[in-house]
């Protein structure tokens, strides 16, 4: 990715990765909600990989709390009016996206404390929804959201591959808002904690 590009679209290779994700994702029939970052590439990923689920009535909501962490041009979303125009032919709920969502200031700052706070808000929101949700977001952000820092040093700022999916669920009875349990495999129940150094730098 060219980090200097404003809210870039997927490349043809990225579109092919989405087609592959659509084909290999095993849980289409159980999805009851789609939640996506409002950045262009995640919106495209959602439409390409899960458009058929939307066609059968699964609601799709854009949630700005799960936008990518940095304030680089490539990680800064488009103006809401531009997003609405791009999505004129698609049923994506943009009612949760405020006009300043892409300001990278205040709540939307790339500061790790701000990222932690909005990921806590996102976890509360997801828990209240109580749905079998697919969350389409970004590698850096997903470590904060899931509080799982497994392989976080593997790539620059993330241990997630493009179009990788992992399964998590809220732990029943846990009210701490830190209640994820990873469900990717029987041996993967434990989350790897955040490396100390990750608290000192912005993830990109």
XYZ file of N, CA and C in Angstrom:
612
model
N 0.834 -1.194 0.000
C 0.000 0.000 0.000
C 0.869 1.245 0.000
N 0.481 2.234 -0.785
C 1.132 3.543 -0.778
C 0.529 4.349 0.376
N 1.317 4.588 1.420
C 0.806 5.235 2.621
C 0.403 6.685 2.402
N 0.822 7.266 1.278
C 0.499 8.673 1.020
C -0.820 8.843 0.271
N -1.451 7.751 -0.123
C -2.728 7.824 -0.848
C -3.868 8.054 0.142
N -4.798 8.917 -0.221
C -5.946 9.193 0.630
C -6.974 8.074 0.510
N -7.269 7.432 1.638
C -8.323 6.418 1.714
C -8.380 5.557 0.444
N -7.317 4.810 0.165
C -7.237 4.105 -1.122
C -8.245 2.967 -1.266
N -8.558 2.688 -2.515
C -9.413 1.549 -2.844
C -8.574 0.275 -2.871
N -9.245 -0.855 -2.892
C -8.548 -2.126 -3.049
C -7.900 -2.212 -4.429
N -6.768 -2.868 -4.482
C -6.140 -3.178 -5.760
C -6.828 -4.416 -6.351
N -6.581 -4.730 -7.616
C -7.119 -5.987 -8.161
C -6.708 -7.205 -7.341
N -5.475 -7.191 -6.829
C -5.042 -8.299 -5.973
C -5.886 -8.359 -4.706
N -6.176 -7.195 -4.120
C -7.027 -7.155 -2.942
C -8.426 -7.657 -3.227
N -8.955 -7.316 -4.389
C -10.277 -7.815 -4.769
C -10.272 -9.331 -4.907
N -9.186 -9.876 -5.446
C -9.067 -11.335 -5.549
C -8.995 -11.982 -4.168
N -8.302 -11.324 -3.230
C -8.238 -11.839 -1.868
C -9.629 -11.869 -1.234
N -10.442 -10.860 -1.546
C -11.813 -10.840 -1.027
C -12.646 -11.981 -1.610
N -12.447 -12.265 -2.893
C -13.159 -13.380 -3.517
C -12.766 -14.701 -2.866
N -11.482 -14.825 -2.564
C -11.010 -16.031 -1.884
C -11.603 -16.129 -0.481
N -11.661 -14.992 0.229
C -12.269 -14.991 1.557
C -13.728 -15.415 1.480
N -14.451 -14.876 0.514
C -15.858 -15.234 0.343
C -16.020 -16.745 0.164
N -15.112 -17.343 -0.597
C -15.228 -18.771 -0.898
C -14.848 -19.659 0.281
N -13.884 -19.240 1.073
C -13.390 -20.120 2.134
C -13.980 -19.835 3.510
N -14.707 -18.729 3.648
C -15.312 -18.416 4.946
C -16.420 -19.429 5.237
N -16.357 -20.136 6.367
C -17.272 -21.264 6.586
C -18.562 -20.932 7.324
N -18.775 -19.663 7.685
C -19.883 -19.351 8.574
C -20.922 -18.396 7.965
N -20.997 -18.330 6.653
C -21.938 -17.397 6.024
C -23.363 -17.592 6.547
N -23.772 -18.828 6.713
C -25.173 -19.096 7.069
C -25.520 -18.653 8.487
N -24.512 -18.460 9.343
C -24.795 -18.097 10.735
C -24.623 -16.607 11.012
N -24.176 -15.837 10.027
C -23.986 -14.398 10.232
C -25.338 -13.714 10.436
N -25.434 -12.888 11.490
C -26.650 -12.095 11.697
C -26.378 -10.597 11.637
N -25.103 -10.191 11.577
C -24.767 -8.763 11.516
C -23.385 -8.599 10.912
N -23.236 -7.596 10.050
C -21.947 -7.208 9.503
C -21.593 -5.829 10.051
N -20.367 -5.697 10.558
C -19.899 -4.431 11.111
C -18.575 -4.104 10.436
N -18.487 -2.917 9.832
C -17.309 -2.591 9.052
C -16.747 -1.226 9.403
N -15.448 -1.106 9.312
C -14.814 0.213 9.353
C -15.298 1.009 8.148
N -15.481 2.326 8.302
C -15.947 3.131 7.160
C -14.864 3.486 6.140
N -13.632 3.005 6.340
C -12.620 3.269 5.323
C -12.984 2.540 4.025
N -12.506 3.077 2.932
C -12.931 2.583 1.619
C -12.595 1.111 1.428
N -11.397 0.702 1.818
C -10.975 -0.678 1.548
C -11.744 -1.689 2.387
N -12.145 -1.309 3.608
C -12.918 -2.240 4.421
C -14.369 -2.305 3.951
N -14.901 -1.171 3.522
C -16.238 -1.206 2.933
C -16.256 -2.098 1.692
N -15.237 -1.963 0.847
C -15.162 -2.807 -0.348
C -15.015 -4.274 0.036
N -14.186 -4.551 1.029
C -14.004 -5.936 1.477
C -15.323 -6.529 1.940
N -16.073 -5.758 2.712
C -17.366 -6.226 3.203
C -18.314 -6.528 2.048
N -18.392 -5.621 1.088
C -19.307 -5.808 -0.034
C -18.898 -6.984 -0.914
N -17.590 -7.148 -1.127
C -17.118 -8.214 -2.004
C -17.180 -9.587 -1.337
N -16.825 -9.637 -0.056
C -16.771 -10.933 0.632
C -18.108 -11.344 1.237
N -18.942 -10.353 1.597
C -20.177 -10.670 2.315
C -21.423 -10.046 1.671
N -21.280 -9.614 0.424
C -22.421 -9.022 -0.271
C -23.594 -9.966 -0.393
N -23.338 -11.243 -0.601
C -24.432 -12.212 -0.714
C -25.198 -12.332 0.594
N -24.500 -12.173 1.704
C -25.169 -12.201 3.006
C -26.061 -10.973 3.169
N -25.590 -9.819 2.685
C -26.421 -8.615 2.699
C -27.658 -8.803 1.822
N -27.472 -9.485 0.689
C -28.595 -9.717 -0.224
C -29.693 -10.566 0.419
N -29.305 -11.423 1.354
C -30.324 -12.252 2.027
C -30.868 -11.583 3.281
N -30.469 -10.310 3.511
C -31.084 -9.546 4.586
C -30.228 -9.252 5.791
N -28.971 -9.677 5.796
C -28.097 -9.371 6.925
C -27.752 -7.880 6.910
N -27.963 -7.221 8.026
C -27.719 -5.784 8.114
C -26.222 -5.497 8.183
N -25.796 -4.407 7.543
C -24.401 -3.982 7.562
C -24.333 -2.583 8.165
N -23.517 -2.419 9.187
C -23.366 -1.151 9.889
C -21.914 -0.699 9.818
N -21.690 0.554 9.435
C -20.351 1.142 9.463
C -20.117 1.738 10.845
N -19.036 1.319 11.490
C -18.741 1.745 12.855
C -17.387 2.449 12.877
N -17.355 3.765 13.076
C -16.101 4.509 12.979
C -15.100 4.178 14.082
N -15.575 3.619 15.197
C -14.663 3.248 16.283
C -13.633 2.213 15.839
N -13.937 1.467 14.769
C -13.007 0.409 14.349
C -12.208 0.812 13.107
N -12.077 2.121 12.862
C -11.179 2.592 11.805
C -9.732 2.285 12.184
N -8.831 2.343 11.194
C -7.431 2.024 11.458
C -6.807 3.055 12.393
N -5.681 2.667 12.997
C -5.138 3.403 14.135
C -4.343 4.657 13.783
N -3.651 4.673 12.658
C -2.733 5.786 12.386
C -3.446 6.958 11.721
N -2.726 8.084 11.642
C -3.255 9.251 10.939
C -2.577 9.465 9.592
N -1.976 8.404 9.053
C -1.444 8.480 7.698
C -2.601 8.677 6.712
N -2.339 9.281 5.555
C -3.415 9.460 4.579
C -4.140 8.164 4.231
N -3.396 7.062 4.133
C -4.028 5.794 3.756
C -4.962 5.265 4.830
N -4.781 5.725 6.068
C -5.605 5.258 7.181
C -6.613 6.304 7.644
N -6.751 7.364 6.879
C -7.702 8.429 7.180
C -8.867 8.335 6.207
N -10.065 8.200 6.728
C -11.225 7.969 5.893
C -11.695 9.187 5.130
N -12.578 8.966 4.210
C -13.142 10.027 3.373
C -14.242 10.778 4.125
N -14.574 11.955 3.616
C -15.690 12.731 4.160
C -16.973 11.916 4.043
N -17.838 12.071 5.023
C -19.061 11.277 5.059
C -19.902 11.441 3.792
N -19.949 12.631 3.235
C -20.742 12.839 2.010
C -20.196 12.018 0.846
N -18.871 11.878 0.788
C -18.250 11.064 -0.268
C -18.604 9.594 -0.076
N -18.573 9.140 1.170
C -18.921 7.742 1.452
C -20.370 7.459 1.056
N -21.251 8.381 1.402
C -22.663 8.193 1.051
C -22.839 8.069 -0.456
N -22.113 8.878 -1.212
C -22.217 8.821 -2.677
C -21.697 7.486 -3.205
N -20.595 7.004 -2.655
C -20.030 5.729 -3.093
C -20.984 4.566 -2.810
N -21.775 4.705 -1.762
C -22.619 3.592 -1.325
C -24.082 3.757 -1.717
N -24.341 4.617 -2.683
C -25.725 4.874 -3.086
C -26.473 3.600 -3.481
N -25.760 2.636 -4.046
C -26.397 1.409 -4.522
C -26.318 0.273 -3.507
N -25.872 0.585 -2.290
C -25.664 -0.472 -1.297
C -26.342 -0.104 0.020
N -26.815 -1.107 0.724
C -27.528 -0.891 1.987
C -26.569 -0.996 3.168
N -25.783 0.047 3.357
C -24.874 0.124 4.495
C -25.371 1.242 5.409
N -25.587 0.924 6.661
C -26.077 1.890 7.644
C -24.923 2.795 8.072
N -25.027 4.070 7.727
C -23.995 5.053 8.074
C -24.428 5.966 9.214
N -25.483 5.613 9.909
C -26.030 6.497 10.935
C -25.128 6.645 12.153
N -24.169 5.744 12.305
C -23.239 5.830 13.444
C -21.985 6.640 13.104
N -21.876 7.102 11.872
C -20.660 7.798 11.417
C -20.885 9.305 11.492
N -20.221 10.015 12.419
C -20.394 11.464 12.511
C -19.543 12.186 11.474
N -19.821 13.452 11.282
C -19.107 14.223 10.266
C -17.607 14.320 10.549
N -17.206 14.276 11.829
C -15.788 14.454 12.172
C -15.046 13.138 12.354
N -15.647 12.035 11.915
C -15.064 10.727 12.196
C -13.658 10.565 11.654
N -13.329 11.301 10.599
C -12.009 11.176 9.953
C -11.060 12.301 10.337
N -11.358 13.022 11.411
C -10.528 14.166 11.808
C -9.206 13.748 12.427
N -9.162 12.531 12.993
C -7.993 12.033 13.720
C -7.646 12.945 14.901
N -8.687 13.533 15.489
C -8.524 14.389 16.660
C -9.482 13.927 17.752
N -9.121 14.230 19.014
C -9.996 13.871 20.117
C -10.237 12.378 20.193
N -11.504 11.998 20.195
C -11.861 10.581 20.255
C -11.230 9.784 19.128
N -11.015 10.423 17.986
C -10.526 9.730 16.791
C -9.014 9.826 16.633
N -8.329 10.286 17.664
C -6.876 10.469 17.631
C -6.148 9.127 17.500
N -4.946 9.148 16.905
C -4.133 7.930 16.854
C -3.408 7.625 18.156
N -3.608 8.446 19.184
C -2.990 8.186 20.477
C -3.487 6.846 21.037
N -2.603 5.998 21.556
C -3.032 4.678 22.040
C -4.141 4.729 23.082
N -4.151 5.766 23.930
C -5.218 5.864 24.930
C -6.571 6.099 24.258
N -6.575 6.917 23.212
C -7.817 7.161 22.480
C -8.271 5.893 21.752
N -7.321 5.160 21.189
C -7.662 3.906 20.504
C -8.251 2.907 21.495
N -7.610 2.780 22.664
C -8.141 1.889 23.703
C -9.571 2.272 24.076
N -9.813 3.578 24.224
C -11.133 4.040 24.653
C -12.195 3.731 23.613
N -11.898 3.975 22.342
C -12.931 3.717 21.346
C -13.108 2.222 21.083
N -12.060 1.428 21.305
C -12.239 -0.025 21.186
C -13.065 -0.556 22.349
N -12.927 0.044 23.526
C -13.803 -0.324 24.632
C -15.246 0.006 24.285
N -15.466 1.185 23.694
C -16.819 1.548 23.245
C -17.345 0.533 22.236
N -16.471 0.109 21.320
C -16.894 -0.863 20.305
C -17.234 -2.203 20.934
N -16.450 -2.638 21.907
C -16.758 -3.905 22.580
C -18.102 -3.825 23.312
N -18.338 -2.699 23.996
C -19.623 -2.526 24.675
C -20.775 -2.590 23.674
N -20.584 -1.925 22.553
C -21.620 -1.879 21.524
C -21.886 -3.269 20.960
N -20.820 -4.001 20.661
C -20.961 -5.350 20.115
C -21.611 -6.289 21.127
N -21.202 -6.149 22.387
C -21.782 -7.026 23.410
C -23.273 -6.762 23.561
N -23.656 -5.486 23.520
C -25.076 -5.145 23.638
C -25.880 -5.665 22.455
N -25.262 -5.710 21.269
C -25.958 -6.219 20.085
C -26.277 -7.706 20.207
N -25.364 -8.455 20.837
C -25.588 -9.891 21.061
C -25.920 -10.614 19.766
N -25.107 -10.379 18.742
C -25.317 -10.981 17.425
C -24.129 -11.867 17.057
N -24.339 -12.740 16.071
C -23.221 -13.459 15.454
C -22.676 -12.536 14.370
N -21.759 -11.678 14.776
C -21.309 -10.580 13.924
C -19.980 -10.876 13.261
N -19.868 -10.426 12.029
C -18.574 -10.360 11.343
C -18.096 -8.915 11.437
N -16.888 -8.720 11.949
C -16.292 -7.386 12.079
C -15.175 -7.269 11.050
N -15.319 -6.328 10.130
C -14.316 -6.119 9.082
C -13.558 -4.842 9.423
N -12.299 -5.016 9.822
C -11.528 -3.866 10.282
C -10.100 -3.947 9.746
N -9.129 -3.538 10.550
C -7.750 -3.373 10.098
C -6.799 -4.075 11.069
N -5.645 -4.479 10.552
C -4.715 -5.264 11.347
C -4.287 -4.610 12.646
N -3.916 -3.332 12.578
C -3.483 -2.648 13.790
C -4.608 -2.522 14.791
N -5.759 -2.124 14.330
C -6.914 -1.914 15.201
C -7.387 -3.206 15.847
N -7.329 -4.319 15.115
C -7.878 -5.563 15.640
C -7.145 -6.054 16.884
N -5.861 -5.725 17.025
C -5.168 -6.086 18.267
C -5.771 -5.346 19.451
N -6.056 -4.071 19.258
C -6.678 -3.292 20.327
C -8.091 -3.790 20.628
N -8.863 -4.066 19.587
C -10.252 -4.465 19.780
C -10.359 -5.800 20.507
N -9.573 -6.780 20.079
C -9.654 -8.116 20.663
C -8.782 -8.277 21.895
N -7.852 -7.342 22.091
C -6.853 -7.421 23.157
C -6.017 -8.690 23.026
N -5.883 -9.137 21.824
C -5.071 -10.313 21.490
C -3.895 -9.822 20.654
N -2.705 -9.902 21.212
C -1.516 -9.360 20.538
C -0.651 -10.466 19.947
N -1.269 -11.609 19.682
C -0.545 -12.732 19.084
C 0.104 -12.306 17.774
N 1.386 -12.606 17.627
C 2.136 -12.340 16.391
C 2.173 -10.859 16.023
N 1.960 -9.963 16.989
C 1.862 -8.544 16.650
C 3.160 -7.968 16.107
N 4.279 -8.647 16.343
C 5.557 -8.160 15.817
C 5.910 -8.799 14.479
N 5.015 -9.671 13.971
C 5.313 -10.401 12.730
C 5.422 -9.455 11.543
N 4.498 -8.487 11.464
C 4.507 -7.488 10.405
C 4.592 -6.121 11.057
N 4.610 -5.078 10.258
C 4.712 -3.734 10.809
C 3.382 -3.320 11.422
N 3.291 -3.464 12.751
C 2.096 -3.008 13.444
C 0.987 -4.023 13.583
N 1.130 -5.214 12.995
C 0.042 -6.188 13.102
C 0.539 -7.608 12.871
N -0.171 -8.541 13.475
C 0.068 -9.955 13.202
C -1.019 -10.557 12.333
N -1.915 -9.706 11.811
C -3.012 -10.180 10.969
C -2.621 -10.086 9.499
N -2.925 -11.132 8.755
C -2.747 -11.112 7.311
C -3.966 -10.469 6.650
N -3.811 -10.017 5.413
C -4.971 -9.521 4.667
C -6.024 -10.622 4.546
N -7.266 -10.273 4.842
C -8.407 -11.186 4.738
C -8.297 -12.410 5.644
N -7.473 -12.321 6.665
C -7.465 -13.374 7.686
C -8.707 -13.219 8.558
N -9.281 -14.334 8.996
C -10.379 -14.244 9.948
C -10.089 -15.112 11.166
N -10.501 -14.619 12.319
C -10.409 -15.331 13.588
C -11.756 -15.203 14.283
N -12.048 -16.157 15.152
C -13.324 -16.134 15.859
C -13.108 -15.852 17.343
N -13.913 -14.949 17.879
C -13.891 -14.616 19.301
C -15.322 -14.598 19.808
N -15.479 -14.801 21.109
C -16.799 -14.654 21.692
C -16.664 -14.026 23.073
N -17.737 -13.373 23.507
C -17.759 -12.830 24.849
C -17.910 -13.972 25.845
N -17.195 -13.870 26.966
C -17.286 -14.878 28.005
C -18.547 -14.614 28.819
N -19.413 -15.599 28.900
C -20.686 -15.436 29.598
C -20.458 -15.079 31.060
N -21.150 -14.046 31.507
C -21.060 -13.640 32.901
C -19.949 -12.662 33.199
N -19.067 -12.406 32.233
C -17.972 -11.465 32.440
C -18.487 -10.061 32.132
N -18.428 -9.173 33.099
C -18.924 -7.804 32.928
C -17.795 -6.785 32.848
N -16.569 -7.238 32.662
C -15.417 -6.333 32.694
C -15.228 -5.562 31.393
N -15.931 -5.955 30.335
C -15.761 -5.418 28.990
C -14.394 -5.786 28.397
N -13.739 -6.767 29.002
C -12.520 -7.344 28.433
C -12.733 -8.862 28.332
N -13.887 -9.289 27.800
C -14.305 -10.674 27.981
C -14.136 -11.571 26.772
N -13.158 -11.290 25.929
C -13.018 -12.099 24.720
C -12.357 -13.434 25.019
N -12.796 -14.451 24.326
C -12.081 -15.725 24.284
C -11.914 -16.085 22.823
N -10.695 -16.356 22.433
C -10.442 -16.683 21.035
C -10.911 -18.089 20.743
N -11.578 -18.260 19.605
C -12.200 -19.532 19.266
C -11.636 -20.128 17.982
N -10.480 -19.665 17.535
C -9.969 -20.098 16.228
C -9.670 -21.583 16.190
N -9.171 -22.128 17.287
C -8.871 -23.554 17.343
C -8.912 -23.978 18.802
N -9.061 -25.282 19.086
C -9.150 -25.733 20.467
C -7.945 -25.345 21.314
N -6.779 -25.209 20.686
C -5.570 -24.875 21.432
C -5.331 -23.381 21.522
N -6.280 -22.579 21.048
C -6.059 -21.148 20.912
C -6.956 -20.319 21.834
N -7.358 -20.891 22.970
C -8.280 -20.176 23.841
C -7.636 -18.964 24.506
N -6.355 -19.045 24.792
C -5.691 -17.969 25.510
C -5.216 -16.889 24.551
N -5.427 -15.641 24.947
C -4.953 -14.515 24.149
C -3.544 -14.156 24.591
N -2.743 -13.745 23.645
C -1.404 -13.287 23.979
C -1.491 -11.822 24.398
N -0.879 -11.445 25.542
C -1.014 -10.065 26.027
C -0.247 -9.072 25.176
N -0.574 -7.812 25.363
C 0.090 -6.742 24.617
C 1.543 -6.614 25.056
N 2.482 -6.628 24.102
C 3.882 -6.389 24.462
C 4.018 -4.997 25.058
N 4.918 -4.850 26.030
C 5.094 -3.567 26.704
C 5.416 -2.459 25.717
N 6.225 -2.774 24.701
C 6.643 -1.750 23.753
C 5.468 -1.216 22.942
N 4.406 -2.014 22.794
C 3.276 -1.575 21.985
C 2.557 -0.392 22.622
N 2.703 -0.216 23.928
C 2.043 0.900 24.592
C 2.741 2.215 24.322
N 3.913 2.160 23.751
C 4.728 3.355 23.608
C 4.783 3.896 22.191
N 4.123 3.218 21.249
C 4.194 3.695 19.881
C 2.851 3.560 19.202
N 2.659 4.354 18.212
C 1.428 4.272 17.435
C 1.537 3.111 16.450
N 0.513 2.313 16.401
C 0.493 1.246 15.403
C 0.006 1.806 14.092
N 0.505 1.280 12.979
C 0.142 1.777 11.667
C -0.255 0.622 10.780
